[in-house]
mmCIF file of C-alpha atoms and ligand atoms in Angstrom:
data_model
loop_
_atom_site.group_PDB
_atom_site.id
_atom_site.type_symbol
_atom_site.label_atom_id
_atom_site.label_comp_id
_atom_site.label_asym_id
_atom_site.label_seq_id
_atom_site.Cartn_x
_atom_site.Cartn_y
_atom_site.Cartn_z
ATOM 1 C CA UNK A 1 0.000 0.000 0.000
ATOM 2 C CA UNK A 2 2.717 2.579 0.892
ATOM 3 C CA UNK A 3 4.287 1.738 -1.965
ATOM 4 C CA UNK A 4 1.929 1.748 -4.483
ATOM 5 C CA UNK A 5 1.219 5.362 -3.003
ATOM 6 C CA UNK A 6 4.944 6.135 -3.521
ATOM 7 C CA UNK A 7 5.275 4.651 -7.331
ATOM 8 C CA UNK A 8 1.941 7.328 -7.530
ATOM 9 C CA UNK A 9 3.680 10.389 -6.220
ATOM 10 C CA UNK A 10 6.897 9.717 -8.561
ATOM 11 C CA UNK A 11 4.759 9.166 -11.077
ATOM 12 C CA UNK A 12 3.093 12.260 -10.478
ATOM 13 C CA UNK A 13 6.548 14.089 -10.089
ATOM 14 C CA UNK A 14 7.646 12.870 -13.372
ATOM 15 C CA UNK A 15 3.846 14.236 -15.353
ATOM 16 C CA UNK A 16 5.430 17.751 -13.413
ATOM 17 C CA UNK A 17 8.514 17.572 -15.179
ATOM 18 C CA UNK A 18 7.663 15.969 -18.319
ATOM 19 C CA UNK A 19 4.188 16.896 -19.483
ATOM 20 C CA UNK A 20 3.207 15.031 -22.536
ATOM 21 C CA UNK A 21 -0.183 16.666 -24.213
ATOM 22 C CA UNK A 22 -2.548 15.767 -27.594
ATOM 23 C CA UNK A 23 -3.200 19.367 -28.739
ATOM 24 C CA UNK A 24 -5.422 17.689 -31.498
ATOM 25 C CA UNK A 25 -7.457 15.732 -28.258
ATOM 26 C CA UNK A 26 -7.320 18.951 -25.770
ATOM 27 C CA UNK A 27 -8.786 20.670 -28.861
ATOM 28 C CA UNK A 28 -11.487 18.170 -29.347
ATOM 29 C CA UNK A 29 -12.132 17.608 -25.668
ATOM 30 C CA UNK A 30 -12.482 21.641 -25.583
ATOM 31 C CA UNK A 31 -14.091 22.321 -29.162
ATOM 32 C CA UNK A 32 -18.100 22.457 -27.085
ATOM 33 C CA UNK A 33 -17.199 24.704 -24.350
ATOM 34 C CA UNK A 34 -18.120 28.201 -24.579
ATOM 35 C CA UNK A 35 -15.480 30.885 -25.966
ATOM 36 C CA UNK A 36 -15.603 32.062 -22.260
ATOM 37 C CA UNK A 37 -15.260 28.713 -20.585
ATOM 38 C CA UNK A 38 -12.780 28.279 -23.360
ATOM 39 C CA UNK A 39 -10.518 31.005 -22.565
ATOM 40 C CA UNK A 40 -10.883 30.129 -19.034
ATOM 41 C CA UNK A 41 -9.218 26.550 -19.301
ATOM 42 C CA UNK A 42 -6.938 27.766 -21.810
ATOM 43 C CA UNK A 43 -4.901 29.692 -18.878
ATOM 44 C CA UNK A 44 -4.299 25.686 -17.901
ATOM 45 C CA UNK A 45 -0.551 24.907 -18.052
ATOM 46 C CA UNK A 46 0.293 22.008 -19.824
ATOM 47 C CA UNK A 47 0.762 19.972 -16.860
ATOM 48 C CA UNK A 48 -2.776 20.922 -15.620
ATOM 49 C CA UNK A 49 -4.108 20.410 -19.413
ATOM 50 C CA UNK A 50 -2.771 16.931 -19.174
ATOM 51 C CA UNK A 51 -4.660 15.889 -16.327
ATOM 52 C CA UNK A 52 -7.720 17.604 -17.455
ATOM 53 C CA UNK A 53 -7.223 15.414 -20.406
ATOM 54 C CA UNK A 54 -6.414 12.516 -19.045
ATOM 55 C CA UNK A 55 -9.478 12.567 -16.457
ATOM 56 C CA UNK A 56 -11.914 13.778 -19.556
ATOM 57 C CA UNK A 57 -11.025 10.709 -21.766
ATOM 58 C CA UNK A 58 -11.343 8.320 -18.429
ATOM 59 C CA UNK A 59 -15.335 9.203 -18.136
ATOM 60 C CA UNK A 60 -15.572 9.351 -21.636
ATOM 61 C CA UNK A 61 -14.960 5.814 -21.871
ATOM 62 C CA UNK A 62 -16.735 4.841 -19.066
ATOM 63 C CA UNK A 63 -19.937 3.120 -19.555
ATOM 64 C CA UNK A 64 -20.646 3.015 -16.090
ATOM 65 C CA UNK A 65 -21.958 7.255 -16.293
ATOM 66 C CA UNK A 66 -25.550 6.928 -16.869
ATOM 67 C CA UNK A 67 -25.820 9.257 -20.525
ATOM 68 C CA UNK A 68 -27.769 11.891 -18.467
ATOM 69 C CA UNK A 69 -25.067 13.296 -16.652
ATOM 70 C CA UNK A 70 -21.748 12.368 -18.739
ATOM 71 C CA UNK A 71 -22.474 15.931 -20.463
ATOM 72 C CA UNK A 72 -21.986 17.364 -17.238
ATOM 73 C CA UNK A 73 -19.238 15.079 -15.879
ATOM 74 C CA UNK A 74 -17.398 15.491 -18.871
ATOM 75 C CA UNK A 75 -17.258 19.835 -18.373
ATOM 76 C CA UNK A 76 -16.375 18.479 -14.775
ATOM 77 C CA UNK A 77 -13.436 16.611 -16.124
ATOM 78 C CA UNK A 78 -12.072 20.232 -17.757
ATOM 79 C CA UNK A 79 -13.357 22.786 -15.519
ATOM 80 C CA UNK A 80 -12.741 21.302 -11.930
ATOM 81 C CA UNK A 81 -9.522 22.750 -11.272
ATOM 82 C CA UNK A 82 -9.770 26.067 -13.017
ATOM 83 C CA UNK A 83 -9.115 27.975 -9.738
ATOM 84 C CA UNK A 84 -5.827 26.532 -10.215
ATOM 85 C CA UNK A 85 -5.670 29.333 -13.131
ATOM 86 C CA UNK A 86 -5.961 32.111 -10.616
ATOM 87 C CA UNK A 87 -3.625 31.026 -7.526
ATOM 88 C CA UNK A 88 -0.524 28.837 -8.345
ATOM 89 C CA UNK A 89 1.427 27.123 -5.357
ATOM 90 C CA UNK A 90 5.074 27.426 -4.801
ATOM 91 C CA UNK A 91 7.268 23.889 -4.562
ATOM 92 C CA UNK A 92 7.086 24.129 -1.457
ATOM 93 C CA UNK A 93 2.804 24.383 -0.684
ATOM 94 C CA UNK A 94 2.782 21.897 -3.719
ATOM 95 C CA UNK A 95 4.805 19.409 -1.683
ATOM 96 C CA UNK A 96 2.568 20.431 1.598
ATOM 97 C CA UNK A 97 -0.505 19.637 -0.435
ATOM 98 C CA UNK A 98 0.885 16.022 -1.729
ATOM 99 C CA UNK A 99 1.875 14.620 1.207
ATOM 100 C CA UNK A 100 -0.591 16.553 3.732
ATOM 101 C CA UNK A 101 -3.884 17.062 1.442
ATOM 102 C CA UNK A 102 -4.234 20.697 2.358
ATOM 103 C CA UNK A 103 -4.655 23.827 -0.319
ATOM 104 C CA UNK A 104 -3.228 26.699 0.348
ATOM 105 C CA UNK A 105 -4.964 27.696 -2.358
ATOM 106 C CA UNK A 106 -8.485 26.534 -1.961
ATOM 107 C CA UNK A 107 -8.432 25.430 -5.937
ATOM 108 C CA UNK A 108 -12.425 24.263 -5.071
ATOM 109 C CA UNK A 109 -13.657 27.052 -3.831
ATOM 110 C CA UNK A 110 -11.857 29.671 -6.120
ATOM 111 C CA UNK A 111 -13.216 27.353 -8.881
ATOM 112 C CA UNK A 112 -16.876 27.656 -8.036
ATOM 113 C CA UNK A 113 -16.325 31.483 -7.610
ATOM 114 C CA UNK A 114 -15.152 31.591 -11.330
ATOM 115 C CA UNK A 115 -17.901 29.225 -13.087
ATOM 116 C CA UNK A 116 -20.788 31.410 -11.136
ATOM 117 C CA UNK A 117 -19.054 34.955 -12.495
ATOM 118 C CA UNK A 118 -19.306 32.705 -15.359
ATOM 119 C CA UNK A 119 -22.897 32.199 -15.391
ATOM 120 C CA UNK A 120 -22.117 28.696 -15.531
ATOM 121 C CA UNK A 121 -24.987 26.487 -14.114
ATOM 122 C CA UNK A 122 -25.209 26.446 -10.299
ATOM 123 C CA UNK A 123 -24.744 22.098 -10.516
ATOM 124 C CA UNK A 124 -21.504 22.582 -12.590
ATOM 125 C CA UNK A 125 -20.337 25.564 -9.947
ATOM 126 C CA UNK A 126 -21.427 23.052 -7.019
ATOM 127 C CA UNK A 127 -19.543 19.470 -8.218
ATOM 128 C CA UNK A 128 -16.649 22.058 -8.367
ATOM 129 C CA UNK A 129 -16.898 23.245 -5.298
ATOM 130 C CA UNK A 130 -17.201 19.361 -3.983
ATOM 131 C CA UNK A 131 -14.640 17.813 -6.083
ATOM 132 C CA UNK A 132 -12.262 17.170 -3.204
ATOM 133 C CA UNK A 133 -15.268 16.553 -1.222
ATOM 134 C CA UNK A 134 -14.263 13.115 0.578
ATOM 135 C CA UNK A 135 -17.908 12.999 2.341
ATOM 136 C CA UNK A 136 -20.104 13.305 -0.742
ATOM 137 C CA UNK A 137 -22.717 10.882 -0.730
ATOM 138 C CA UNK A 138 -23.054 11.455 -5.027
ATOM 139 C CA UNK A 139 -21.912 8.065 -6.871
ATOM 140 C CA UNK A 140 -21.046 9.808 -10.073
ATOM 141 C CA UNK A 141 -18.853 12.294 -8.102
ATOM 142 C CA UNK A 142 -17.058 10.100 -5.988
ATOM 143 C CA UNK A 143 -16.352 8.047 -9.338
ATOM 144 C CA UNK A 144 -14.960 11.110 -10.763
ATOM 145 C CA UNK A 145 -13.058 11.837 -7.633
ATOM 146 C CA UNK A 146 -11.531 8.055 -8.443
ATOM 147 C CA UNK A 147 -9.939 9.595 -11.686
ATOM 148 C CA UNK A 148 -9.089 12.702 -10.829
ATOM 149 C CA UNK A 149 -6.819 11.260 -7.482
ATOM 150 C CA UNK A 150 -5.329 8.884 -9.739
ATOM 151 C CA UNK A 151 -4.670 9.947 -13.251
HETATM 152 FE FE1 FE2 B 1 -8.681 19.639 -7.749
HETATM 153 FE FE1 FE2 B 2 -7.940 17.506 -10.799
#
């Protein structure tokens, strides 16, 4: 167990250092948001785009999301972490927030705040607000909370 959560953290180490990203995907993945949702994610860096990605293609293939709500869970999958866009960590809060779970930055919170100045729906503003939720008692969001701790 602690090492499989080790292997994890280098791995995520190495996605810092070496991000790999599919403009052609990203632009795909992006192509239905709105130009100001749009230019939003775009302020993403590569690394973040990558696990946007990554977490976006995950529920896409996942039959499990009843069709109703993949829509939504797929905007999840490239919105979620946008307050990331407006307050970046040092190394050293980045390091705090691996090992200790705790933002600095409040990502989740920041997030919601942009997607309501947004006039994004109040359910996408709210799942963003919860995505680090560890209480939630919503199946589809603690399957996307799955993906998004792990890829
Ligand atoms: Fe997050
Ligand atoms: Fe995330």
């Amino acid at each position: 167990m602690m090492f499989k959560a080790l292997k994890y953290r280098l791995w995520q180490v190495k996605q810092e250092l070496k991000p790999r990203l599919c403009e052609k995907a990203w632009e795909n993945a992006t192509a239905n948001l709105s130009p100001e949702l749009k230019a939003a994610v775009e302020k993403h860096n590569i690394t973040e785009k990558a696990h946007l990605l990554r977490v976006y293609e995950a529920i896409a293939k996942d039959s499990t999301f009843e069709e109703s709500c993949k829509g939504l869970y797929l905007k999840l999958a490239l919105v979620h972490d946008i307050g990331k866009t407006e307050m970046r960590l040092c190394l050293f809060f980045k390091v705090v927030k691996a090992f200790f779970n705790y933002d600095f930055a409040k990502h989740d919170i920041r997030g919601a705040k942009i997607l309501r100045d947004l006039g994004c729906s109040e359910e996408l503003a709210f799942l963003v607000e919860n995505h680090h939720n560890k209480n939630t008692k919503n199946e589809a969001l603690a399957k996307f909370q799955y993906y998004d701790n792990t890829l």
